[in-house]
Structure formats: C-alpha cells, structure tokens
Short mmCIF file of C-alpha atoms and ligand atoms in Angstrom, two decimals:
data_model
loop_
_atom_site.label_atom_id
_atom_site.label_comp_id
_atom_site.label_asym_id
_atom_site.label_seq_id
_atom_site.Cartn_x
_atom_site.Cartn_y
_atom_site.Cartn_z
CA MET A 1 15.23 -29.84 -3.52
CA PHE A 2 17.53 -27.24 -5.02
CA VAL A 3 15.59 -27.37 -8.29
CA ASN A 4 12.34 -26.83 -6.39
CA LYS A 5 13.75 -23.73 -4.74
CA LEU A 6 14.98 -22.42 -8.03
CA ASP A 7 11.52 -22.98 -9.50
CA ILE A 8 9.94 -20.95 -6.67
CA LEU A 9 12.43 -18.13 -7.12
CA LEU A 10 11.81 -18.00 -10.86
CA HIS A 11 8.07 -18.10 -10.30
CA HIS A 12 8.23 -15.15 -7.88
CA GLY A 13 10.38 -13.15 -10.21
CA TYR A 14 11.89 -9.76 -9.20
CA GLN A 15 9.43 -8.24 -6.75
CA THR A 16 11.23 -5.09 -5.60
CA ILE A 17 9.87 -1.87 -7.07
CA PRO A 18 12.86 -0.59 -9.05
CA ASP A 19 12.06 3.14 -8.88
CA LEU A 20 9.93 4.29 -5.99
CA ASP A 21 9.73 7.83 -7.40
CA ALA A 22 8.04 6.55 -10.53
CA VAL A 23 5.21 4.69 -8.84
CA VAL A 24 1.71 5.72 -9.80
CA LEU A 25 -0.89 4.13 -7.52
CA PRO A 26 -4.14 2.79 -9.04
CA GLU A 27 -7.03 5.19 -9.57
CA ILE A 28 -8.96 3.45 -6.81
CA PHE A 29 -6.44 4.69 -4.25
CA ARG A 30 -7.76 7.68 -2.26
CA GLY A 31 -4.97 10.22 -2.05
CA ARG A 32 -5.03 14.01 -2.28
CA PRO A 33 -8.60 15.34 -2.66
CA VAL A 34 -9.65 18.08 -5.05
CA ILE A 35 -12.59 20.30 -4.17
CA GLY A 36 -14.47 22.10 -6.94
CA GLU A 37 -15.40 25.79 -6.78
CA GLY A 38 -18.87 27.30 -6.43
CA ILE A 39 -20.33 24.59 -4.28
CA PRO A 40 -23.85 25.52 -3.12
CA ALA A 41 -24.15 26.52 0.55
CA HIS A 42 -26.58 23.72 1.38
CA THR A 43 -24.17 21.14 -0.12
CA ALA A 44 -21.27 22.58 1.83
CA GLU A 45 -23.33 22.49 5.01
CA ALA A 46 -24.31 18.86 4.38
CA LEU A 47 -20.66 17.89 3.84
CA VAL A 48 -19.53 19.56 7.06
CA THR A 49 -22.27 17.66 8.96
CA LEU A 50 -21.45 14.41 7.21
CA CYS A 51 -17.76 14.23 7.98
CA PRO A 52 -17.17 11.98 11.03
CA THR A 53 -14.00 13.73 12.18
CA GLY A 54 -14.73 17.38 11.42
CA ALA A 55 -12.17 17.41 8.63
CA ILE A 56 -14.42 19.49 6.38
CA ALA A 57 -14.81 23.22 7.02
CA LYS A 58 -16.64 25.83 4.95
CA ASN A 59 -16.02 29.42 3.77
CA PRO A 60 -13.97 28.37 1.95
CA LEU A 61 -14.76 24.66 1.73
CA SER A 62 -11.67 22.73 2.79
CA ILE A 63 -10.55 19.27 3.85
CA ASP A 64 -7.92 18.87 6.55
CA LEU A 65 -5.88 15.79 5.67
CA GLY A 66 -4.64 15.67 9.24
CA LYS A 67 -8.17 14.79 10.27
CA CYS A 68 -9.44 13.01 7.15
CA LEU A 69 -10.13 9.27 7.36
CA PHE A 70 -10.16 8.97 3.54
CA CYS A 71 -13.46 7.14 3.97
CA GLY A 72 -14.70 8.72 0.71
CA GLU A 73 -18.18 9.57 2.05
CA CYS A 74 -17.92 13.24 1.07
CA ALA A 75 -16.97 12.34 -2.54
CA HIS A 76 -19.79 9.79 -2.57
CA ARG A 77 -22.31 12.42 -1.38
CA ALA A 78 -21.08 15.21 -3.69
CA PRO A 79 -19.30 13.56 -6.61
CA ASP A 80 -19.50 16.73 -8.72
CA SER A 81 -17.77 18.71 -5.95
CA ILE A 82 -15.16 16.42 -4.37
CA ARG A 83 -12.96 13.78 -5.87
CA PHE A 84 -9.95 11.94 -4.57
CA THR A 85 -6.86 11.71 -6.78
CA ASN A 86 -4.34 8.89 -6.60
CA ASP A 87 -1.61 11.32 -5.52
CA HIS A 88 0.07 9.61 -2.56
CA ARG A 89 2.64 12.36 -1.89
CA LEU A 90 0.83 13.82 1.09
CA ALA A 91 3.56 14.14 3.73
CA THR A 92 4.74 17.54 4.81
CA THR A 93 6.68 19.32 7.53
CA CYS A 94 3.91 21.88 8.02
CA ARG A 95 0.62 21.01 9.73
CA GLU A 96 -1.28 23.80 7.94
CA ALA A 97 -0.15 22.48 4.52
CA LEU A 98 -2.44 19.50 5.07
CA ILE A 99 -5.51 21.69 4.53
CA VAL A 100 -6.79 21.40 0.95
CA VAL A 101 -8.95 24.34 -0.08
CA GLU A 102 -11.67 24.50 -2.76
CA GLY A 103 -10.41 25.35 -6.22
CA GLU A 104 -6.88 24.02 -5.54
CA ASP A 105 -5.45 21.15 -7.54
CA LYS A 106 -1.79 21.17 -6.66
CA PRO A 107 0.61 18.89 -4.76
CA ILE A 108 0.77 19.18 -0.97
CA ASP A 109 3.58 21.64 -0.18
CA PHE A 110 6.37 19.79 1.65
CA HIS A 111 7.88 23.03 3.06
CA ALA A 112 11.49 21.90 2.83
CA GLU A 113 12.55 25.16 4.49
CA ASN A 114 11.31 23.73 7.82
CA VAL A 115 13.82 20.87 7.77
CA ARG A 116 16.69 21.40 10.20
CA PRO A 117 20.06 21.36 8.40
CA GLN A 118 21.44 18.80 10.90
CA VAL A 119 18.71 16.30 9.92
CA GLN A 120 19.92 16.12 6.37
CA LYS A 121 23.58 16.25 7.36
CA LEU A 122 23.36 13.48 9.93
CA PHE A 123 20.62 11.23 8.58
CA GLY A 124 20.88 11.69 4.82
CA ASN A 125 22.51 8.29 4.28
CA ALA A 126 21.14 6.33 7.24
CA LEU A 127 18.21 6.83 9.51
CA LYS A 128 17.16 4.43 12.25
CA LEU A 129 13.72 4.90 13.70
CA ARG A 130 11.85 3.49 16.65
CA GLN A 131 8.13 3.05 16.08
CA VAL A 132 5.82 3.71 19.02
CA SER A 133 2.21 2.59 18.78
CA ALA A 134 0.54 5.00 21.15
CA GLY A 135 -2.90 3.37 21.23
CA GLY A 136 -2.81 2.46 17.54
CA ASP A 137 -5.06 -0.14 15.90
CA ASN A 138 -2.23 -1.88 14.05
CA SER A 139 -3.25 -0.55 10.64
CA CYS A 140 -0.59 2.15 10.38
CA GLU A 141 1.83 -0.13 12.09
CA MET A 142 1.32 -2.82 9.43
CA GLU A 143 1.78 -0.30 6.62
CA LEU A 144 4.96 1.06 8.17
CA ASN A 145 6.21 -2.48 8.54
CA ALA A 146 5.42 -3.06 4.86
CA SER A 147 7.77 -0.21 3.93
CA GLY A 148 10.63 -2.58 4.71
CA ASN A 149 9.29 -5.57 2.81
CA VAL A 150 10.69 -6.93 -0.40
CA ASN A 151 8.40 -4.71 -2.52
CA PHE A 152 9.16 -1.33 -1.08
CA ASP A 153 12.58 -2.20 0.37
CA PHE A 154 13.02 1.12 2.19
CA GLY A 155 16.22 -0.32 3.69
CA ARG A 156 17.90 0.38 0.35
CA TYR A 157 18.06 4.01 1.42
CA GLY A 158 19.46 3.13 4.85
CA VAL A 159 16.10 3.72 6.59
CA GLU A 160 15.02 1.05 9.00
CA PHE A 161 13.15 0.43 12.23
CA VAL A 162 15.16 -0.59 15.24
CA ALA A 163 14.04 -2.30 18.44
CA SER A 164 15.41 0.17 20.95
CA PRO A 165 14.97 3.92 21.10
CA ARG A 166 18.60 4.09 22.27
CA HIS A 167 19.65 2.84 18.85
CA ALA A 168 17.32 5.21 17.03
CA ASP A 169 17.60 8.66 15.50
CA GLY A 170 13.95 9.43 16.02
CA LEU A 171 10.42 8.22 16.74
CA VAL A 172 7.57 7.37 14.42
CA VAL A 173 4.38 7.75 16.44
CA THR A 174 1.15 6.03 15.45
CA GLY A 175 -2.18 5.99 17.27
CA PRO A 176 -4.04 8.83 18.95
CA ILE A 177 -1.73 8.82 22.02
CA THR A 178 -3.80 7.28 24.76
CA GLU A 179 -3.41 8.17 28.41
CA ASN A 180 -1.85 4.76 29.04
CA MET A 181 0.82 5.35 26.36
CA ALA A 182 1.65 8.95 27.26
CA ILE A 183 4.39 8.05 29.72
CA PRO A 184 5.91 5.19 27.67
CA LEU A 185 5.99 7.54 24.65
CA GLU A 186 7.77 10.21 26.69
CA LEU A 187 10.27 7.65 28.01
CA ALA A 188 10.97 6.41 24.47
CA TYR A 189 11.48 10.00 23.28
CA ASN A 190 13.89 10.71 26.13
CA ALA A 191 15.86 7.55 25.35
CA VAL A 192 16.57 8.67 21.76
CA PRO A 193 19.91 10.52 21.61
CA ASP A 194 19.89 14.16 20.37
CA PRO A 195 19.41 15.41 17.76
CA LYS A 196 16.28 13.40 17.05
CA ILE A 197 13.28 13.61 14.82
CA VAL A 198 9.57 13.01 15.47
CA VAL A 199 7.28 11.70 12.75
CA LEU A 200 3.51 11.42 13.14
CA ALA A 201 2.13 8.70 10.90
CA GLY A 202 -1.59 8.41 10.26
CA VAL A 203 -4.57 10.55 11.07
CA ASP A 204 -4.83 9.23 14.66
CA ALA A 205 -1.38 10.46 15.51
CA ILE A 206 -1.76 13.78 13.72
CA SER A 207 -5.09 14.86 15.16
CA GLY A 208 -6.53 12.01 17.26
CA GLY A 209 -8.75 11.04 14.32
CA LEU A 210 -12.05 9.49 15.35
CA PHE A 211 -10.86 9.54 18.95
CA ALA A 212 -9.93 13.22 19.07
CA ASP A 213 -12.52 14.09 21.75
CA SER A 214 -11.96 11.01 23.86
CA PRO A 215 -11.06 11.59 27.51
CA ALA A 216 -8.86 8.52 27.23
CA LEU A 217 -6.26 10.48 25.25
CA ASP A 218 -3.33 12.49 26.58
CA ARG A 219 -1.71 14.32 23.67
CA ARG A 220 0.43 16.76 25.69
CA PHE A 221 3.50 15.04 24.25
CA LEU A 222 2.85 17.11 21.11
CA GLU A 223 2.85 20.36 23.16
CA ARG A 224 6.27 19.55 24.51
CA HIS A 225 8.08 18.30 21.42
CA PRO A 226 8.30 19.65 17.86
CA VAL A 227 7.13 17.44 14.98
CA ASP A 228 9.40 17.08 11.97
CA LEU A 229 7.03 15.29 9.59
CA TYR A 230 3.28 14.69 9.23
CA VAL A 231 2.31 11.58 7.21
CA PRO A 232 -1.46 11.57 6.56
CA GLY A 233 -3.57 8.52 5.79
CA ASN A 234 -5.85 6.11 7.48
CA PRO A 235 -3.72 4.15 7.48
CA ALA A 236 -0.77 5.93 5.93
CA HIS A 237 0.34 4.21 2.73
CA PRO A 238 3.96 2.90 2.77
CA LEU A 239 4.77 5.11 -0.26
CA THR A 240 3.42 8.22 1.51
CA TYR A 241 5.70 7.45 4.43
CA ILE A 242 8.71 6.61 2.20
CA ASP A 243 8.25 9.72 0.07
CA GLY A 244 7.97 11.94 3.21
CA ILE A 245 10.99 10.50 4.97
CA ARG A 246 13.10 10.62 1.81
CA ARG A 247 12.29 14.30 1.30
CA LEU A 248 13.03 14.97 4.98
CA ILE A 249 16.51 13.49 4.92
CA ARG A 250 17.49 14.07 1.29
CA PRO A 251 15.50 16.97 -0.14
CA THR A 252 16.85 16.41 -3.65
CA ALA A 253 16.17 12.65 -3.66
CA ALA A 254 12.47 12.75 -4.48
CA PRO A 255 10.45 14.92 -6.85
CA GLU A 256 8.47 17.87 -5.52
CA SER A 257 5.27 16.74 -7.17
S1 LIG B 1 -13.17 11.31 3.22
FE1 LIG B 1 -12.33 12.59 4.84
S2 LIG B 1 -13.29 14.61 4.57
FE2 LIG B 1 -14.51 13.10 3.40
S3 LIG B 1 -16.11 12.48 4.85
FE3 LIG B 1 -14.43 11.00 5.05
S4 LIG B 1 -13.22 11.78 6.71
FE4 LIG B 1 -14.51 13.49 6.08
#
C-alpha cells in the first residue's frame, strides 16, 4: 500500500509552478491584443459591427478589454490588423487602462498610484477574500478556484478564499450582477470589515459582458462602491488574477511587464 502511494507521488512529480512571475503562456492563449495602424475605414466599420459586446470602437480603432470576450472573431476577420498576444498581465486598477488603441504594443498599465497605502500595509502578507458569484456562469469561478490548486498555489503568498465575508478583507465579484444577486452582494460587502477591497473578475463583472443590456441586471453596486482591481478575461485566467492581486498588495513583488 505504502509503496503504491509512493509510486503515485513519484509519477506525479513536483507540480507546483516554482516561479509564477516567469510563466509564459502558450501562443494559443488569447491575452492582450495588438491593433495595427492604418486600418481601412470599411474594415474598421466591419469590426465594430462584428463585435458581439461593442468592445471595438473606431477613430481610433480600439478594443476595450473590459468588454472583450476574447472570442477571437475580430482577429479571424482581420488577421493583418488585429492579433492577440499571449500576454496574460491584463489586470489594472484603472478602468480606462483596459482600452487598447491601434498602434500600441505595450503592457497594460497597472496604475500603481491608485492603490491605497493601507491596502499594501495591511494585506501585503495575507489577504483573505470572499468570492461572490453575482449571476456568474461558473467559468470565472472555476478559474479563481484553480488559483489555489497545487499548480498555481496562490496560498503561498497568503492569499486565499474564505467562506464568510466576516472573515474576509475584500470581495471578488464575478458575473454581471443580476437583479437577484444585487442585495446579497450588498449584504456581503457590508459584512466585510473596513478597510476592504473590491475586485471585479471577468468581463461580466467589469461591464456586464454579453448581458450588459439585459433588464435582469442591477449594477448599481458599482455606483456605490469603489473598485480596487479589474481582472479582464472571459473567463479570467488564474495567472491574470494572481498577477493583479500580487501587484495590488505588494507592488514590488511582480514585474511591471
Ligand atoms: S475578441 Fe473581443 S473585440 Fe474581438 S470580436 Fe471578440 S469580443 Fe469583440
């Protein structure tokens, strides 16, 4: 019996990623897009029409990562004009920084100056978060859960999810915030002791995503409470989340690029 278990352990090997900052995701991963310059007007018009969430705007041509589903249709339609890089470092403290403009090929600006000093002082070594799925489809929730698995092992930095908002330092919101979840989300927020942080994970939480125009949403929570971190993706990749949180609580812990 013991030998069998030893065999299994040896077979599995060491699965934890030793250095999360050094990870380069495969080329197939759709991360930060790059938009070429001088795109003909008719192509730009077609791209704006094509995008299912209105993430693409023109004059100048831009993609809003807070609305983008990373479906890849725009790059498929105009491969000479748009490509997706494998850069997963997309999280930022500034909503406007999620807009990628034509001709730009640079990392998403984290805007570290927006981070409140008390966030780093209090949560730099340990951060407990309560996750609230506000009408989510379980995709972001699964990826967030994966951040604590044996591969990513986010717990090594003292960052974990907890069951009760009363034991948490902040909320991670997923889903477009449906009317049915508006009150539970507010209750969870109020149950978190001050000072607290709010993280929006995934396109649905950031903008409503595909459901942005639905009458079934009630997103007034975001008018009442400031957001500390935006984590784009559909769903957000665990490394995008990990990189964003690490930069939020320990600005020198992760690289700027
Ligand atoms: S990848 Fe994003 S910007 Fe492009 S069509 Fe899909 S949702 Fe729109």
